[in-house]
Coordinates of C-alpha atoms in Angstrom, one line a residue:
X1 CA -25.1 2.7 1.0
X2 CA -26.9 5.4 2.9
X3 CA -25.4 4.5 6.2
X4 CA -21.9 4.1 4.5
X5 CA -22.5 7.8 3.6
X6 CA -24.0 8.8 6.7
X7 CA -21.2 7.8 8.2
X8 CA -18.9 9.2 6.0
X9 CA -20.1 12.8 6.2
X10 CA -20.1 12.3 10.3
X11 CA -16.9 12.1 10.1
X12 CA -14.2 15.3 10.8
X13 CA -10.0 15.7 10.4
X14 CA -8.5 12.9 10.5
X15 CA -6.3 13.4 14.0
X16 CA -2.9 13.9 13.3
X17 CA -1.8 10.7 15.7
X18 CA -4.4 8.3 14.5
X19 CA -2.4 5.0 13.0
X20 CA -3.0 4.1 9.4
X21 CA -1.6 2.3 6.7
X22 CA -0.3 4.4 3.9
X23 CA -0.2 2.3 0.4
X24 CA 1.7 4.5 -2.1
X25 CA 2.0 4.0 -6.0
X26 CA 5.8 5.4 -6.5
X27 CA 7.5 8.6 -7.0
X28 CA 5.8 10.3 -4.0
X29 CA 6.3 14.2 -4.1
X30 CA 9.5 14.8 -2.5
X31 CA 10.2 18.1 -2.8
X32 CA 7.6 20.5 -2.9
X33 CA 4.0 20.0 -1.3
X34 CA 4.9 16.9 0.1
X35 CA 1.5 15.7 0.8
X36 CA 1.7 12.3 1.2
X37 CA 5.2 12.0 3.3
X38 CA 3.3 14.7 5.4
X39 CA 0.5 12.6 6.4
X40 CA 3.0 9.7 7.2
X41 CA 4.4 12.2 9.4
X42 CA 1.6 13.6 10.9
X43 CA 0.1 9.8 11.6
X44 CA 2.9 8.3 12.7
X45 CA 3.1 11.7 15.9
X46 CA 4.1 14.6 14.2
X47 CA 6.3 16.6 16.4
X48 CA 7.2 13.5 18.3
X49 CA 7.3 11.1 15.6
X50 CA 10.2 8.0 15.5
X51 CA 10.5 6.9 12.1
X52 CA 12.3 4.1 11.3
X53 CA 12.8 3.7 7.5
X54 CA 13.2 0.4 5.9
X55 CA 15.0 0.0 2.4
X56 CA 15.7 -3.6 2.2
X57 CA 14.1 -3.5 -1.2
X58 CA 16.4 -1.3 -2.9
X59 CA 19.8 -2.4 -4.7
X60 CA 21.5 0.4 -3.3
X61 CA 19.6 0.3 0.5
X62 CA 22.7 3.1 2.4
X63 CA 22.0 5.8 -0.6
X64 CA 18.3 5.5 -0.8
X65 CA 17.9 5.2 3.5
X66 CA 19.7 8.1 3.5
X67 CA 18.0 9.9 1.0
X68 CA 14.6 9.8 3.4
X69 CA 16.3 10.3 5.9
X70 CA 17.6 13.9 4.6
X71 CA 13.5 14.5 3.6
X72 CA 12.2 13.8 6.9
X73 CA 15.0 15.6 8.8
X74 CA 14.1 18.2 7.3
X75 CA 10.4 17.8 7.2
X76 CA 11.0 18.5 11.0
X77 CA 11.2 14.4 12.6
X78 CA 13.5 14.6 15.3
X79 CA 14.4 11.0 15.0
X80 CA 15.0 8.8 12.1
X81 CA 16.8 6.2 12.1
X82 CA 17.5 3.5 9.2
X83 CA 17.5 -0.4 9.4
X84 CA 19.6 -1.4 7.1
X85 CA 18.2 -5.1 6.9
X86 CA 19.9 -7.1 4.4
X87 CA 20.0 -10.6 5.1
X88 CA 17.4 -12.7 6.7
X89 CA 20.0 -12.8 9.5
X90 CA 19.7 -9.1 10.6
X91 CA 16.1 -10.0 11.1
X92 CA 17.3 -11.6 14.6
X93 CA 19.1 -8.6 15.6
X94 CA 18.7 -7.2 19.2
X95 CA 19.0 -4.0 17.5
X96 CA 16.4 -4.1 14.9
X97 CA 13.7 -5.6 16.9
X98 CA 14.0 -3.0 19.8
X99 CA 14.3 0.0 17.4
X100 CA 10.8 -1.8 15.4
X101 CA 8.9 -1.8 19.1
X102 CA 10.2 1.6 19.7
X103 CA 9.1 3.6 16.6
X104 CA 5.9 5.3 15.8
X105 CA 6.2 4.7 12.2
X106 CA 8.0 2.8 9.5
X107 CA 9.0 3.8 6.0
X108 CA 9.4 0.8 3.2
X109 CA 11.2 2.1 0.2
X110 CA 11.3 1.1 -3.7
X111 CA 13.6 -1.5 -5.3
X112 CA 12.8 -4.6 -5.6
X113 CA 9.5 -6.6 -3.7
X114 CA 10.6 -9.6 -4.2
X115 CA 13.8 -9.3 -2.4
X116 CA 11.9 -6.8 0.4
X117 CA 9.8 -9.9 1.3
X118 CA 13.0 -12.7 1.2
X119 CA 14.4 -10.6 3.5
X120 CA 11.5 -10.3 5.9
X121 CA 9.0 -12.6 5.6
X122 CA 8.5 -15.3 8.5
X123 CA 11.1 -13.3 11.0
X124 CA 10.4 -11.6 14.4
X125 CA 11.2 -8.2 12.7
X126 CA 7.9 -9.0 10.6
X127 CA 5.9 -10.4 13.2
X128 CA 6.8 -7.2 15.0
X129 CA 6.0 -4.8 12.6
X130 CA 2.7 -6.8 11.8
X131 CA 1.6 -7.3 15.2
X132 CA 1.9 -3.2 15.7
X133 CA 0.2 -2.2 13.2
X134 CA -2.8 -4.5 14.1
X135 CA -2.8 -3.1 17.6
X136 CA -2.6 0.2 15.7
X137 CA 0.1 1.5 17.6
X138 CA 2.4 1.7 14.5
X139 CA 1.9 3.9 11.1
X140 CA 3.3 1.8 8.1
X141 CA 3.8 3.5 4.9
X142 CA 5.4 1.5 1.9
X143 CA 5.9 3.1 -2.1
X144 CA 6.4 1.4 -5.1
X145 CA 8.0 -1.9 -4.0
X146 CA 7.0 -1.2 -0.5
X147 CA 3.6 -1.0 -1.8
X148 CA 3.1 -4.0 -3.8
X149 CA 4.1 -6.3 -0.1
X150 CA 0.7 -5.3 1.2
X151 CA -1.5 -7.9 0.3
X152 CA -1.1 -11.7 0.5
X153 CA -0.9 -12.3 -3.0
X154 CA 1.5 -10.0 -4.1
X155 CA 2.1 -9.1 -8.2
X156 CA 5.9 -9.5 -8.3
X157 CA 6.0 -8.9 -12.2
X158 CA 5.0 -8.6 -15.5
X159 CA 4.5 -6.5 -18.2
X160 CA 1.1 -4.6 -20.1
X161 CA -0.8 -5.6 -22.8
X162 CA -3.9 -5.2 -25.1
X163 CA -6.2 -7.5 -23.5
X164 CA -5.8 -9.4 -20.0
X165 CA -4.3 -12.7 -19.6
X166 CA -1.9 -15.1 -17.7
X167 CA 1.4 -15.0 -19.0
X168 CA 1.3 -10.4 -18.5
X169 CA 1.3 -11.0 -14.6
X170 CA 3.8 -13.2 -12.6
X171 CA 2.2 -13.7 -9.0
X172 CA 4.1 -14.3 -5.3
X173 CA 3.9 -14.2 -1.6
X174 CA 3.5 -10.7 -0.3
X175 CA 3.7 -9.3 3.2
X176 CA 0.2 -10.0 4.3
X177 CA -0.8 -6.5 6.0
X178 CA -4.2 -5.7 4.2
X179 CA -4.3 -9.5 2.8
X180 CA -7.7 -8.7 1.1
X181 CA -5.6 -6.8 -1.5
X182 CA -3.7 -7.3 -4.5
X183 CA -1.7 -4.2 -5.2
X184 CA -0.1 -2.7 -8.8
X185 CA 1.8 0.3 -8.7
X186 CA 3.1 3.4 -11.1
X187 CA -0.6 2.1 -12.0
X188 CA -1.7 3.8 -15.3
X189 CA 1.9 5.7 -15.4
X190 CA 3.3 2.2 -16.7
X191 CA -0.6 1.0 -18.5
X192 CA -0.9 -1.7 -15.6
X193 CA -5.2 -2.0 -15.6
X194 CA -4.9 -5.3 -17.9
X195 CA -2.1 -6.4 -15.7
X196 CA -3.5 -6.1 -12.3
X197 CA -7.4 -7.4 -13.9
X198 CA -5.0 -10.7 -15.1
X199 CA -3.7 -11.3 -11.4
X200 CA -7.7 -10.4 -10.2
X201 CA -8.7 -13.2 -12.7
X202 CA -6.4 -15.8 -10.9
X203 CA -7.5 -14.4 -7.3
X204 CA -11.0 -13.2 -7.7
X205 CA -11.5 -13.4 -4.0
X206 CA -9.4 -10.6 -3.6
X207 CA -9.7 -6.7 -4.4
X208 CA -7.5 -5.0 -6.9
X209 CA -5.9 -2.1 -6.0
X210 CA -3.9 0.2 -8.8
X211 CA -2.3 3.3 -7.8
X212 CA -0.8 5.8 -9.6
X213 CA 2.2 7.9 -8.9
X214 CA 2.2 10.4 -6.0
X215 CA -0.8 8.9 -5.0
X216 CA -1.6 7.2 -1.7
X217 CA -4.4 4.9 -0.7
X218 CA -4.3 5.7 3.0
X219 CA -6.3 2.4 4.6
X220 CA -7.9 3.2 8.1
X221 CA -8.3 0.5 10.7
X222 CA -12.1 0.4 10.4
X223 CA -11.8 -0.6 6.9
X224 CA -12.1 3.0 4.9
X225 CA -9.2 3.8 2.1
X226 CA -8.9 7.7 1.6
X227 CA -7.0 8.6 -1.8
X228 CA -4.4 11.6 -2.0
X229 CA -2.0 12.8 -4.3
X230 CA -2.2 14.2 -7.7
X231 CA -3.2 10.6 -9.1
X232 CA -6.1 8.0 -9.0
X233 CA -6.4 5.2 -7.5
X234 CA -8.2 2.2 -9.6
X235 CA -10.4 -0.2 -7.7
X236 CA -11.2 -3.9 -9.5
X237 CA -14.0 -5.8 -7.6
X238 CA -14.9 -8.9 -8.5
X239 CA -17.2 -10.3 -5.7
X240 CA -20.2 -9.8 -8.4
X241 CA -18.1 -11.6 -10.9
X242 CA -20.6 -14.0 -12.5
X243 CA -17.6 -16.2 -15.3
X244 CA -14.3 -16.2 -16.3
X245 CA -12.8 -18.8 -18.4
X246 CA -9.0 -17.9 -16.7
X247 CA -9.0 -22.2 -15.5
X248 CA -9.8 -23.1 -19.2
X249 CA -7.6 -21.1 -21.4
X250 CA -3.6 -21.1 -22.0
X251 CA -1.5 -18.3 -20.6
X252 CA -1.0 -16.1 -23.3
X253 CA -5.3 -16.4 -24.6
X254 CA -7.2 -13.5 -24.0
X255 CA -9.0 -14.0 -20.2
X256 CA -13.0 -13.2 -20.3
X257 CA -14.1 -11.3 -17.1
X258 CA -18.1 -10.6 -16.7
X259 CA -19.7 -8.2 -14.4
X260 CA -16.6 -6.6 -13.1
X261 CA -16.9 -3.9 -11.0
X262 CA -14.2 -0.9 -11.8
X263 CA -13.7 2.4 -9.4
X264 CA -11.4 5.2 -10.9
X265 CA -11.3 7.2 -7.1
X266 CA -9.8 10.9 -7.3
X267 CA -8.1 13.5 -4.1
X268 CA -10.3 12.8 -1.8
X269 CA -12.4 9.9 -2.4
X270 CA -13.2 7.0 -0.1
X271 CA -13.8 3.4 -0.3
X272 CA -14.9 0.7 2.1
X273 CA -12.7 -2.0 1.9
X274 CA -15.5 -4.6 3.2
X275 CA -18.6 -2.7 2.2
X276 CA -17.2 -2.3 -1.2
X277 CA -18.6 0.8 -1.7
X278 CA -17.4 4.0 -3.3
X279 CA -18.0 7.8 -1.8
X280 CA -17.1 10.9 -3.1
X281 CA -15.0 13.3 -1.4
X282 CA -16.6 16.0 1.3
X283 CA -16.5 18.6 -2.0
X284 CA -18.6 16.6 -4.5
X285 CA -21.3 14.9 -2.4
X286 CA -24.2 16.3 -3.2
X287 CA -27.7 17.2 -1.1

């Protein structure tokens, strides 16, 4: 913990061209501030960025491509450019993949996650986009839909409910970027905690991520998530978990979860992804 913080408060401004990964919950400020698309922005070059926006998720992909578009024209990008990917097909286009190796950042929209990953899982336009952002030479930023894609095990439904259990969450194949996570969005906009501990309960070897709208859980590559936004983001860890009876009991009986650890992270705060540990922001450490 100490060296976690030591390290923490060594740190200065994030640099406006380091990469990240920028995980957001929905209904990003669009308008106003603009916080959050900013960042993307200013990650993925600023000035010079290329941002390539993907809105394969969406049922209406030309309206809501173009809508970013419009934003980050006039956010100041001097090129952005939309790949309007609907069929597994397009995956194989010359076009796409040279415009995905060009770019210094890419956009996934809201809709629908489920179609978002039939269209791009297990292409060369995802192996692409993946293999950038490993090298770190790519800013990703997904919302909503685009958010929920992030882990391995992705949530791809469900609804909310009084007490955790099987039949509130329906589980799928994500994108894979941050596989350690499972992500819920529009988190405690939509009353999603019992939703996102059920999928946590069947996956307790990965961590739960629930992020509210306008909020961002900007992921670092050496593991730190910073949160922004006018939200929280909501962190279930269960690597201390010590029972649950989720292989014993039928899907709609109530799930029992002991020693559960639970992070409600404000503007500012960080978390270590594999140190699992929680720091306050710059403002509210203390001496």
């Amino acid at each position: 913990m100490r060296q976690l913080k030591a390290k923490w408060l060594e740190m200065t401004t994030s640099q406006a061209t380091k990469t990240a990964v920028l995980v957001i919950g929905g209904a990003e400020d669009k308008v106003h501030g603009r916080e959050i698309l900013r960042t993307f922005i200013d990650r993925a070059g600023a000035k010079d960025a290329h941002i390539a926006i993907i809105p394969s998720a969406s049922r209406e992909p030309s309206i809501i491509g173009a809508r970013y578009v419009n934003i980050f024209e006039d956010m100041g990008v001097k090129k952005v450019e939309i790949l309007d990917i609907r069929e597994r097909d397009h995956c194989h286009d010359r076009y796409y993949k040279e415009s995905l190796e060009e770019c210094s950042g890419v956009f996934l929209t809201g809709g629908d996650q489920l179609r978002l990953c039939g269209v791009l899982a297990d292409t060369p336009v995802m192996d692409i986009i993946r293999g950038r952002v490993k090298t770190g030479e790519l800013t990703l930023a997904g919302t909503s839909a685009g958010a929920a894609v992030m882990g391995h095990h992705m949530i791809a439904g469900g609804g909310s409910g009084e007490s955790p259990n099987r039949s509130l969450v329906d589980m799928a194949t994500g994108l894979g970027f941050i596989p350690e996570l499972i992500v819920d969005q529009h988190f405690h906009n939509r009353n999603r905690m019992v939703r996102l501990m059920s999928a946590i309960a069947s996956h307790p070897d990965r961590l739960g991520i629930g992020i509210d709208e306008d909020t961002c859980a900007m992921f670092e590559k050496d593991g730190w998530l910073e949160v922004m936004g006018k939200g929280a983001v909501t962190i279930i860890d269960s690597s201390e978990l010590t029972h649950t009876n989720e292989p014993r009991v039928g899907a709609t009986e109530p799930l029992s979860l002991h020693n559960l650890r639970v992070h409600i992270l404000g503007h500012g705060d960080r978390y270590h992804l594999y140190g699992r540990t929680a720091i306050p922001s710059v403002g509210r450490i203390s001496s």
